[in-house]
């Protein structure tokens, strides 16, 4: 279902929970035709899929009850481009630390994420980040009970990190395994799978969505 370069690809937004409307609006601004996806038949029509923020355990349960888990795993394994933000990053990860036992992984990214990593002490924070592949200056990143990427495999390109000095000082003081604040990975790409720990859909800046639309065009 490859879309010719310059064409307007059809990109789905998984619409079980979370910031669906915001992603639809940003994808449209970034040059895609955006549609909500709740059923397998809708999934089969899209050239790429956004997995929005929300609550990853709930979304994983909803994927099962809507009978989307296996079809979505199959499409991702088959190379469908996907973009996960926050809870979407958690779902795409190979493994989620601090997940519930019934949390399902979609497995498009060879990363280990830590859920609510920044959010133990601060529910949200905002920073300006350099973002590889996004021109035009730093991206304003809004983190809401956000995960970070704790381990990234060799095939994973790190696109953005929060520098140690900007990591909220008291994040996870109670976990000795985590230690002193250090730079944290918050945006990655592996092939045509893109993910951010933050929420580019709510800042009015569609550059990250443009990057994803390009990945879909190239796929
Ligand atoms: N804004 C978000 O998507 C938060 C993610 C949520 N803390 C989770 O673990 O799923």
Coordinates of N, CA and C and ligand atoms in Angstrom, one line a residue:
X1 N 0.8 -1.2 0.0 CA 0.0 0.0 0.0 C 0.9 1.3 0.0
X2 N 2.0 1.2 -0.7 CA 2.9 2.4 -0.7 C 2.3 3.5 -1.4
X3 N 2.5 4.7 -0.9 CA 1.9 5.9 -1.5 C 3.0 6.7 -2.2
X4 N 2.8 7.1 -3.4 CA 3.8 7.8 -4.1 C 4.3 9.1 -3.4
X5 N 5.6 9.4 -3.6 CA 6.1 10.6 -3.0 C 5.3 11.8 -3.4
X6 N 5.0 12.6 -2.4 CA 4.3 13.8 -2.6 C 2.8 13.6 -2.5
X7 N 2.3 12.4 -2.6 CA 0.9 12.1 -2.5 C 0.4 12.3 -1.1
X8 N -0.9 12.3 -0.9 CA -1.4 12.4 0.4 C -1.8 11.1 1.0
X9 N -0.9 10.5 1.9 CA -1.2 9.2 2.4 C -2.3 9.2 3.4
X10 N -2.9 8.1 3.6 CA -4.0 7.9 4.5 C -3.4 7.3 5.8
X11 N -3.5 8.1 6.9 CA -2.9 7.7 8.2 C -4.0 7.6 9.2
X12 N -4.0 6.4 9.9 CA -5.0 6.2 10.9 C -4.5 6.7 12.3
X13 N -5.5 7.0 13.1 CA -5.2 7.3 14.5 C -5.9 6.3 15.4
X14 N -5.2 5.5 16.1 CA -5.9 4.5 16.9 C -6.8 5.2 17.9
X15 N -8.1 4.9 17.8 CA -9.1 5.8 18.5 C -9.9 5.0 19.6
X16 N -9.1 4.3 20.4 CA -9.7 3.6 21.5 C -9.8 4.4 22.7
X17 N -8.9 5.4 22.8 CA -8.7 6.2 24.1 C -7.6 7.2 23.7
X18 N -7.7 8.4 24.4 CA -6.6 9.3 24.4 C -6.8 10.4 23.4
X19 N -5.6 11.1 23.0 CA -5.6 12.4 22.3 C -5.8 12.1 20.8
X20 N -7.0 11.6 20.4 CA -7.2 11.2 19.0 C -7.4 12.5 18.1
X21 N -8.3 13.4 18.5 CA -8.7 14.5 17.7 C -7.4 15.4 17.4
X22 N -6.6 15.6 18.4 CA -5.4 16.4 18.3 C -4.5 15.8 17.2
X23 N -4.3 14.5 17.2 CA -3.4 13.9 16.2 C -4.0 14.0 14.8
X24 N -5.4 13.8 14.7 CA -6.0 13.9 13.4 C -5.8 15.3 12.9
X25 N -5.9 16.3 13.7 CA -5.8 17.7 13.2 C -4.3 17.9 12.8
X26 N -3.4 17.4 13.5 CA -2.0 17.7 13.2 C -1.6 16.9 11.9
X27 N -2.1 15.7 11.7 CA -1.8 14.9 10.5 C -2.3 15.6 9.3
X28 N -3.5 16.2 9.4 CA -4.1 16.9 8.3 C -3.3 18.1 7.9
X29 N -2.8 18.8 9.0 CA -2.0 20.0 8.7 C -0.6 19.6 8.1
X30 N -0.2 18.3 8.4 CA 1.1 17.9 7.9 C 1.0 17.2 6.6
X31 N -0.2 17.2 6.0 CA -0.3 16.8 4.6 C -0.9 15.4 4.4
X32 N -1.5 14.8 5.5 CA -2.0 13.4 5.3 C -3.5 13.5 5.4
X33 N -4.2 12.4 4.9 CA -5.6 12.2 5.1 C -5.7 11.4 6.4
X34 N -6.3 11.9 7.5 CA -6.3 11.2 8.8 C -7.6 10.7 9.1
X35 N -7.6 9.4 9.5 CA -8.9 8.7 9.9 C -8.8 8.0 11.2
X36 N -9.9 8.0 12.0 CA -9.8 7.2 13.3 C -9.9 5.7 12.9
X37 N -9.2 4.9 13.8 CA -9.2 3.5 13.5 C -9.7 2.8 14.8
X38 N -10.7 2.0 14.7 CA -11.3 1.2 15.8 C -11.5 -0.2 15.4
X39 N -11.5 -0.5 14.2 CA -11.8 -1.9 13.7 C -10.7 -2.4 12.8
X40 N -10.6 -3.7 12.7 CA -9.6 -4.4 11.8 C -9.8 -3.9 10.4
X41 N -11.0 -3.8 9.9 CA -11.3 -3.4 8.5 C -10.7 -2.0 8.3
X42 N -10.8 -1.1 9.3 CA -10.3 0.3 9.2 C -8.7 0.2 9.2
X43 N -8.2 -0.6 10.0 CA -6.7 -0.8 10.1 C -6.2 -1.2 8.8
X44 N -6.9 -2.1 8.1 CA -6.3 -2.6 6.8 C -6.3 -1.6 5.7
X45 N -7.0 -0.4 5.9 CA -7.1 0.6 4.9 C -6.0 1.7 5.0
X46 N -5.3 1.7 6.1 CA -4.4 2.9 6.3 C -2.9 2.5 5.9
X47 N -2.2 3.6 5.5 CA -0.8 3.5 5.1 C 0.1 3.6 6.3
X48 N -0.4 4.1 7.4 CA 0.4 4.2 8.6 C -0.5 4.5 9.8
X49 N 0.0 4.4 11.0 CA -0.9 4.5 12.2 C -0.2 5.3 13.3
X50 N -1.0 6.2 13.9 CA -0.5 6.9 15.1 C -1.2 6.2 16.3
X51 N -0.3 5.9 17.3 CA -0.8 5.4 18.6 C -0.7 6.6 19.6
X52 N -1.8 7.1 20.0 CA -1.8 8.4 20.8 C -1.4 8.1 22.3
X53 N -1.3 9.2 23.0 CA -1.1 9.1 24.5 C -2.4 8.7 25.1
X54 N -2.3 8.4 26.4 CA -3.5 7.9 27.1 C -3.0 7.1 28.3
X55 N -3.5 5.9 28.4 CA -3.0 5.0 29.5 C -2.7 3.7 28.9
X56 N -1.4 3.3 28.9 CA -1.0 2.1 28.1 C -1.7 0.8 28.5
X57 N -1.9 0.6 29.8 CA -2.5 -0.6 30.2 C -4.0 -0.7 29.7
X58 N -4.7 0.4 29.9 CA -6.1 0.5 29.4 C -6.1 0.2 27.9
X59 N -5.2 0.9 27.2 CA -5.2 0.8 25.7 C -4.9 -0.7 25.3
X60 N -4.0 -1.3 26.0 CA -3.6 -2.7 25.7 C -4.9 -3.6 25.9
X61 N -5.6 -3.3 27.0 CA -6.9 -4.1 27.2 C -7.9 -3.8 26.1
X62 N -8.0 -2.6 25.7 CA -9.0 -2.2 24.7 C -8.6 -2.8 23.3
X63 N -7.3 -2.9 23.1 CA -6.8 -3.5 21.8 C -7.3 -5.0 21.8
X64 N -7.3 -5.6 23.0 CA -7.7 -7.0 23.0 C -9.2 -7.1 22.8
X65 N -10.0 -6.2 23.5 CA -11.5 -6.4 23.4 C -12.0 -5.9 22.0
X66 N -11.3 -5.0 21.4 CA -11.7 -4.7 20.0 C -11.1 -5.6 18.9
X67 N -10.4 -6.7 19.4 CA -9.8 -7.7 18.5 C -8.8 -7.0 17.5
X68 N -8.1 -6.0 18.1 CA -7.1 -5.3 17.2 C -5.7 -5.7 17.5
X69 N -5.5 -6.4 18.6 CA -4.1 -6.6 19.1 C -3.3 -7.4 18.0
X70 N -3.8 -8.6 17.6 CA -3.1 -9.4 16.7 C -3.0 -8.8 15.3
X71 N -4.1 -8.2 14.8 CA -4.0 -7.6 13.5 C -3.0 -6.4 13.5
X72 N -2.9 -5.7 14.6 CA -2.0 -4.6 14.7 C -0.5 -5.1 14.8
X73 N -0.3 -6.1 15.6 CA 1.0 -6.7 15.7 C 1.4 -7.2 14.3
X74 N 0.5 -7.8 13.6 CA 0.8 -8.4 12.2 C 1.2 -7.2 11.3
X75 N 0.5 -6.1 11.3 CA 0.8 -5.0 10.4 C 2.1 -4.4 10.7
X76 N 2.4 -4.2 12.0 CA 3.7 -3.6 12.4 C 4.8 -4.6 12.0
X77 N 4.6 -5.9 12.2 CA 5.7 -6.8 11.9 C 5.9 -6.8 10.3
X78 N 4.9 -6.5 9.6 CA 4.9 -6.4 8.2 C 5.5 -5.1 7.6
X79 N 5.8 -4.2 8.5 CA 6.5 -3.0 8.1 C 5.6 -1.7 8.0
X80 N 4.3 -1.8 8.5 CA 3.5 -0.6 8.4 C 4.2 0.5 9.3
X81 N 4.3 1.7 8.8 CA 4.8 2.8 9.6 C 3.9 3.1 10.8
X82 N 4.5 3.4 11.9 CA 3.7 3.7 13.1 C 4.4 4.8 13.9
X83 N 3.6 5.6 14.5 CA 4.1 6.7 15.4 C 3.4 6.7 16.7
X84 N 4.2 6.4 17.8 CA 3.6 6.3 19.1 C 4.0 7.5 20.0
X85 N 3.0 8.2 20.6 CA 3.4 9.2 21.6 C 3.0 8.8 23.0
X86 N 4.0 8.9 23.9 CA 3.7 8.6 25.3 C 3.2 7.2 25.5
X87 N 2.0 7.0 25.8 CA 1.4 5.6 25.9 C 1.7 4.8 24.7
X88 N 1.6 5.5 23.5 CA 1.9 4.8 22.2 C 3.3 4.3 22.2
X89 N 4.3 5.1 22.7 CA 5.7 4.6 22.8 C 5.7 3.4 23.6
X90 N 5.0 3.4 24.8 CA 5.0 2.2 25.7 C 4.5 1.0 25.0
X91 N 3.4 1.1 24.2 CA 2.9 0.0 23.5 C 3.8 -0.6 22.4
X92 N 4.5 0.3 21.8 CA 5.4 -0.1 20.7 C 6.7 -0.8 21.2
X93 N 7.0 -0.5 22.5 CA 8.3 -1.0 23.0 C 8.3 -2.5 23.1
X94 N 9.5 -3.1 23.0 CA 9.7 -4.5 23.3 C 9.3 -4.9 24.7
X95 N 9.7 -4.0 25.6 CA 9.4 -4.3 27.1 C 9.1 -3.0 27.8
X96 N 8.1 -3.1 28.7 CA 7.8 -1.9 29.6 C 8.1 -2.2 31.0
X97 N 8.9 -1.5 31.7 CA 9.2 -1.6 33.1 C 8.1 -0.9 33.9
X98 N 7.7 -1.4 35.0 CA 6.6 -0.9 35.8 C 5.3 -1.0 35.1
X99 N 5.2 -1.9 34.1 CA 3.9 -2.2 33.5 C 3.1 -3.2 34.4
X100 N 1.8 -3.3 34.1 CA 1.1 -4.3 34.8 C 1.4 -5.7 34.1
X101 N 1.1 -6.8 34.8 CA 1.5 -8.1 34.2 C 0.7 -8.4 33.0
X102 N -0.5 -7.8 32.8 CA -1.3 -8.1 31.6 C -1.1 -7.1 30.5
X103 N -0.1 -6.2 30.7 CA 0.2 -5.2 29.6 C 0.8 -6.0 28.4
X104 N 0.2 -5.7 27.2 CA 0.7 -6.3 26.0 C 1.6 -5.4 25.2
X105 N 2.6 -5.9 24.6 CA 3.5 -5.1 23.8 C 3.3 -5.4 22.3
X106 N 3.4 -4.3 21.5 CA 3.2 -4.5 20.0 C 4.5 -4.9 19.4
X107 N 5.6 -4.4 20.0 CA 6.9 -4.8 19.6 C 7.5 -4.2 18.3
X108 N 7.2 -3.0 17.9 CA 7.8 -2.4 16.7 C 9.1 -1.8 17.0
X109 N 9.5 -1.6 18.3 CA 10.7 -0.9 18.7 C 11.5 -1.8 19.6
X110 N 12.8 -1.9 19.3 CA 13.7 -2.7 20.2 C 14.2 -1.8 21.3
X111 N 13.3 -1.4 22.1 CA 13.6 -0.5 23.3 C 12.9 -1.1 24.6
X112 N 13.5 -0.7 25.7 CA 12.9 -1.0 27.0 C 12.5 0.4 27.5
X113 N 11.2 0.6 27.9 CA 10.8 1.8 28.4 C 10.5 1.7 29.9
X114 N 10.5 2.8 30.6 CA 10.1 2.8 32.0 C 8.9 3.7 32.1
X115 N 7.8 3.1 32.5 CA 6.5 3.9 32.6 C 6.6 4.9 33.7
X116 N 5.9 6.1 33.5 CA 5.7 7.1 34.5 C 7.1 7.5 35.1
X117 N 8.1 7.4 34.3 CA 9.5 7.6 34.8 C 9.7 9.0 35.3
X118 N 9.3 10.0 34.5 CA 9.4 11.4 34.9 C 8.3 11.8 35.9
X119 N 7.3 11.0 35.9 CA 6.0 11.4 36.5 C 5.9 11.0 38.0
X120 N 6.9 10.5 38.6 CA 6.7 10.0 40.0 C 6.5 11.2 40.9
X121 N 7.3 12.3 40.7 CA 7.2 13.5 41.5 C 6.5 14.6 40.8
X122 N 6.7 14.7 39.5 CA 6.1 15.8 38.7 C 5.2 15.2 37.7
X123 N 3.9 15.6 37.7 CA 3.0 15.0 36.7 C 3.3 15.5 35.3
X124 N 3.8 16.7 35.1 CA 4.2 17.1 33.8 C 5.3 18.2 33.8
X125 N 6.0 18.3 32.7 CA 7.0 19.4 32.6 C 7.2 19.6 31.1
X126 N 7.8 20.8 30.8 CA 8.0 21.2 29.4 C 9.4 21.6 29.2
X127 N 10.0 21.2 28.1 CA 11.4 21.6 27.7 C 11.5 21.8 26.2
X128 N 12.4 22.6 25.8 CA 12.7 22.7 24.4 C 13.9 21.7 24.0
X129 N 13.7 20.9 23.0 CA 14.6 19.8 22.7 C 15.1 19.9 21.3
X130 N 16.4 19.6 21.1 CA 16.9 19.4 19.7 C 16.3 18.0 19.3
X131 N 15.8 18.0 18.1 CA 15.2 16.8 17.6 C 15.8 16.4 16.2
X132 N 16.6 15.4 16.1 CA 17.3 15.0 14.9 C 16.2 14.8 13.8
X133 N 16.5 15.3 12.6 CA 15.6 15.1 11.5 C 14.4 16.1 11.4
X134 N 14.4 17.0 12.4 CA 13.3 18.1 12.4 C 14.1 19.4 12.3
X135 N 14.0 20.0 11.2 CA 14.6 21.3 11.0 C 13.8 22.5 11.6
X136 N 14.5 23.6 11.6 CA 13.7 24.8 12.1 C 13.8 25.1 13.6
X137 N 14.8 24.6 14.2 CA 15.0 24.9 15.7 C 14.4 23.9 16.6
X138 N 14.6 24.1 17.9 CA 14.2 23.1 18.9 C 12.6 22.9 18.9
X139 N 12.3 21.7 19.3 CA 10.9 21.3 19.5 C 10.5 21.5 20.9
X140 N 9.3 22.2 21.1 CA 8.8 22.3 22.5 C 8.1 21.0 22.9
X141 N 8.6 20.4 23.9 CA 8.1 19.1 24.3 C 7.4 19.1 25.6
X142 N 6.1 18.6 25.6 CA 5.3 18.6 26.8 C 5.2 17.1 27.3
X143 N 5.7 16.9 28.5 CA 5.7 15.5 29.1 C 4.6 15.4 30.1
X144 N 3.7 14.4 30.0 CA 2.6 14.2 30.9 C 2.7 12.8 31.4
X145 N 3.1 12.6 32.7 CA 3.3 11.3 33.3 C 4.0 10.4 32.3
X146 N 5.1 10.9 31.8 CA 5.8 10.3 30.6 C 6.7 9.2 31.0
X147 N 6.9 8.3 30.0 CA 7.9 7.3 30.1 C 9.3 7.8 29.6
X148 N 10.4 7.2 29.9 CA 11.6 7.4 29.1 C 12.1 6.1 28.6
X149 N 13.0 6.1 27.6 CA 13.6 4.9 27.0 C 14.8 4.6 27.8
X150 N 14.8 3.5 28.5 CA 15.9 3.1 29.4 C 17.0 2.4 28.6
X151 N 16.6 1.6 27.6 CA 17.6 0.9 26.8 C 17.1 0.9 25.4
X152 N 18.0 1.2 24.5 CA 17.7 1.2 23.0 C 18.6 0.2 22.3
X153 N 18.1 -0.7 21.5 CA 18.9 -1.6 20.7 C 19.7 -1.0 19.7
X154 N 20.6 -1.8 19.1 CA 21.6 -1.2 18.1 C 20.9 -0.6 16.9
X155 N 19.8 -1.1 16.5 CA 19.1 -0.6 15.3 C 18.2 0.6 15.5
X156 N 18.3 1.1 16.8 CA 17.4 2.2 17.1 C 18.1 3.5 17.1
X157 N 17.6 4.5 16.3 CA 18.2 5.8 16.2 C 17.6 6.7 17.3
X158 N 18.5 7.3 18.1 CA 18.0 8.2 19.2 C 17.8 9.6 18.5
X159 N 16.6 10.2 18.6 CA 16.3 11.4 17.9 C 16.4 12.6 18.9
X160 N 16.0 12.4 20.2 CA 16.0 13.5 21.1 C 16.2 12.9 22.5
X161 N 17.0 13.7 23.3 CA 17.2 13.4 24.7 C 16.9 14.6 25.6
X162 N 16.4 14.4 26.8 CA 16.4 15.5 27.8 C 17.7 15.5 28.5
X163 N 18.5 16.6 28.4 CA 19.8 16.7 29.1 C 19.6 16.5 30.6
X164 N 20.6 15.9 31.2 CA 20.6 15.6 32.6 C 20.1 16.9 33.4
X165 N 20.6 18.0 33.1 CA 20.3 19.2 33.9 C 18.8 19.6 33.8
X166 N 18.1 19.1 32.8 CA 16.7 19.5 32.6 C 15.8 18.3 33.1
X167 N 16.4 17.2 33.5 CA 15.5 16.1 34.0 C 15.0 16.6 35.4
X168 N 13.7 16.6 35.6 CA 13.2 17.0 36.9 C 14.0 16.4 38.1
X169 N 14.5 17.2 39.0 CA 15.5 16.8 39.9 C 15.1 15.6 40.8
X170 N 13.9 15.5 41.2 CA 13.6 14.5 42.1 C 12.8 13.3 41.4
X171 N 13.1 13.1 40.1 CA 12.4 12.0 39.5 C 13.0 10.7 40.0
X172 N 12.1 9.9 40.5 CA 12.4 8.5 41.0 C 13.5 8.5 42.1
X173 N 13.5 9.4 43.1 CA 14.6 9.3 44.1 C 14.5 8.0 44.9
X174 N 13.3 7.4 44.9 CA 13.2 6.2 45.7 C 13.7 4.9 45.1
X175 N 14.2 5.0 43.8 CA 14.6 3.8 43.1 C 16.1 3.9 42.9
X176 N 16.9 3.1 43.8 CA 18.3 3.2 43.7 C 18.9 2.8 42.4
X177 N 18.1 1.9 41.7 CA 18.6 1.4 40.4 C 18.7 2.6 39.4
X178 N 18.0 3.6 39.6 CA 17.9 4.7 38.6 C 19.0 5.7 38.9
X179 N 19.4 6.0 40.1 CA 20.5 6.8 40.5 C 20.3 8.3 40.2
X180 N 21.5 9.0 40.0 CA 21.5 10.4 39.7 C 20.8 10.8 38.4
X181 N 20.3 12.0 38.3 CA 19.7 12.4 37.0 C 20.8 12.3 35.9
X182 N 20.3 11.7 34.8 CA 21.2 11.6 33.6 C 20.3 11.9 32.4
X183 N 21.0 12.2 31.3 CA 20.3 12.5 30.1 C 19.3 11.3 29.8
X184 N 18.1 11.6 29.3 CA 17.1 10.5 29.1 C 16.6 10.6 27.7
X185 N 16.6 9.4 27.1 CA 16.1 9.3 25.7 C 14.6 9.4 25.6
X186 N 14.1 10.4 24.8 CA 12.7 10.6 24.7 C 12.1 10.6 23.3
X187 N 12.9 10.4 22.3 CA 12.4 10.2 20.9 C 13.3 9.3 20.2
X188 N 12.7 8.3 19.5 CA 13.5 7.3 18.8 C 12.8 6.9 17.5
X189 N 13.7 6.3 16.6 CA 13.1 5.8 15.3 C 13.8 4.5 15.0
X190 N 13.1 3.5 14.6 CA 13.6 2.3 14.1 C 12.9 2.0 12.8
X191 N 13.6 2.1 11.7 CA 13.0 2.0 10.4 C 11.9 3.0 10.2
X192 N 10.7 2.5 10.0 CA 9.5 3.4 9.8 C 8.7 3.5 11.1
X193 N 9.2 3.1 12.2 CA 8.5 3.3 13.5 C 9.2 4.4 14.3
X194 N 8.3 5.4 14.6 CA 8.8 6.6 15.3 C 8.1 6.7 16.6
X195 N 8.7 7.2 17.7 CA 8.0 7.3 18.9 C 8.6 8.5 19.8
X196 N 7.7 9.2 20.5 CA 8.2 10.2 21.4 C 7.5 10.0 22.8
X197 N 8.3 10.3 23.8 CA 7.7 10.2 25.2 C 6.8 11.4 25.5
X198 N 6.9 12.4 24.7 CA 6.1 13.6 24.9 C 5.0 13.7 23.9
X199 N 4.3 14.8 23.9 CA 3.0 15.0 23.1 C 3.1 16.1 22.1
X200 N 3.7 15.8 20.9 CA 3.8 16.8 19.9 C 2.4 17.2 19.3
X201 N 1.4 16.5 19.6 CA 0.1 16.9 19.0 C -0.6 18.0 19.7
X202 N 0.0 18.5 20.9 CA -0.8 19.5 21.6 C -0.1 20.9 21.6
X203 N 1.0 21.0 20.9 CA 1.7 22.3 20.9 C 1.5 23.2 19.7
X204 N 0.7 22.7 18.8 CA 0.5 23.6 17.6 C 1.6 23.6 16.6
X205 N 2.6 22.7 16.8 CA 3.8 22.6 15.9 C 3.7 21.3 15.2
X206 N 3.5 21.3 13.9 CA 3.3 20.0 13.3 C 4.6 19.3 12.7
X207 N 5.7 19.8 13.1 CA 7.0 19.3 12.4 C 7.2 17.8 12.7
X208 N 6.9 17.3 13.9 CA 7.1 15.9 14.2 C 6.2 15.1 13.3
X209 N 4.9 15.6 13.2 CA 3.9 14.8 12.4 C 4.4 14.9 10.9
X210 N 5.0 16.0 10.5 CA 5.5 16.0 9.1 C 6.6 15.0 8.9
X211 N 7.5 14.8 9.9 CA 8.5 13.8 9.8 C 7.8 12.4 9.6
X212 N 6.8 12.1 10.4 CA 6.1 10.8 10.3 C 5.4 10.7 8.9
X213 N 4.8 11.7 8.4 CA 4.1 11.7 7.1 C 5.2 11.3 6.0
X214 N 6.4 11.9 6.2 CA 7.5 11.6 5.2 C 7.8 10.1 5.3
X215 N 7.9 9.6 6.5 CA 8.3 8.2 6.7 C 7.2 7.3 6.0
X216 N 5.9 7.7 6.1 CA 4.9 6.9 5.5 C 5.0 7.0 4.0
X217 N 5.3 8.2 3.5 CA 5.5 8.3 2.0 C 6.6 7.5 1.5
X218 N 7.7 7.4 2.3 CA 8.9 6.6 1.9 C 8.7 5.1 2.0
X219 N 7.7 4.7 2.8 CA 7.6 3.3 3.1 C 7.1 2.5 1.9
Ligands
LIG1 N1 0.4 10.9 28.6 C1 0.5 9.6 28.5 O1 0.3 8.9 27.5 C2 0.8 8.9 29.9 C3 1.2 7.4 29.7 C4 0.8 6.7 31.0 N2 1.5 7.2 32.1 C5 1.0 5.2 30.8 O2 1.7 4.6 31.5 O3 0.5 4.6 29.9

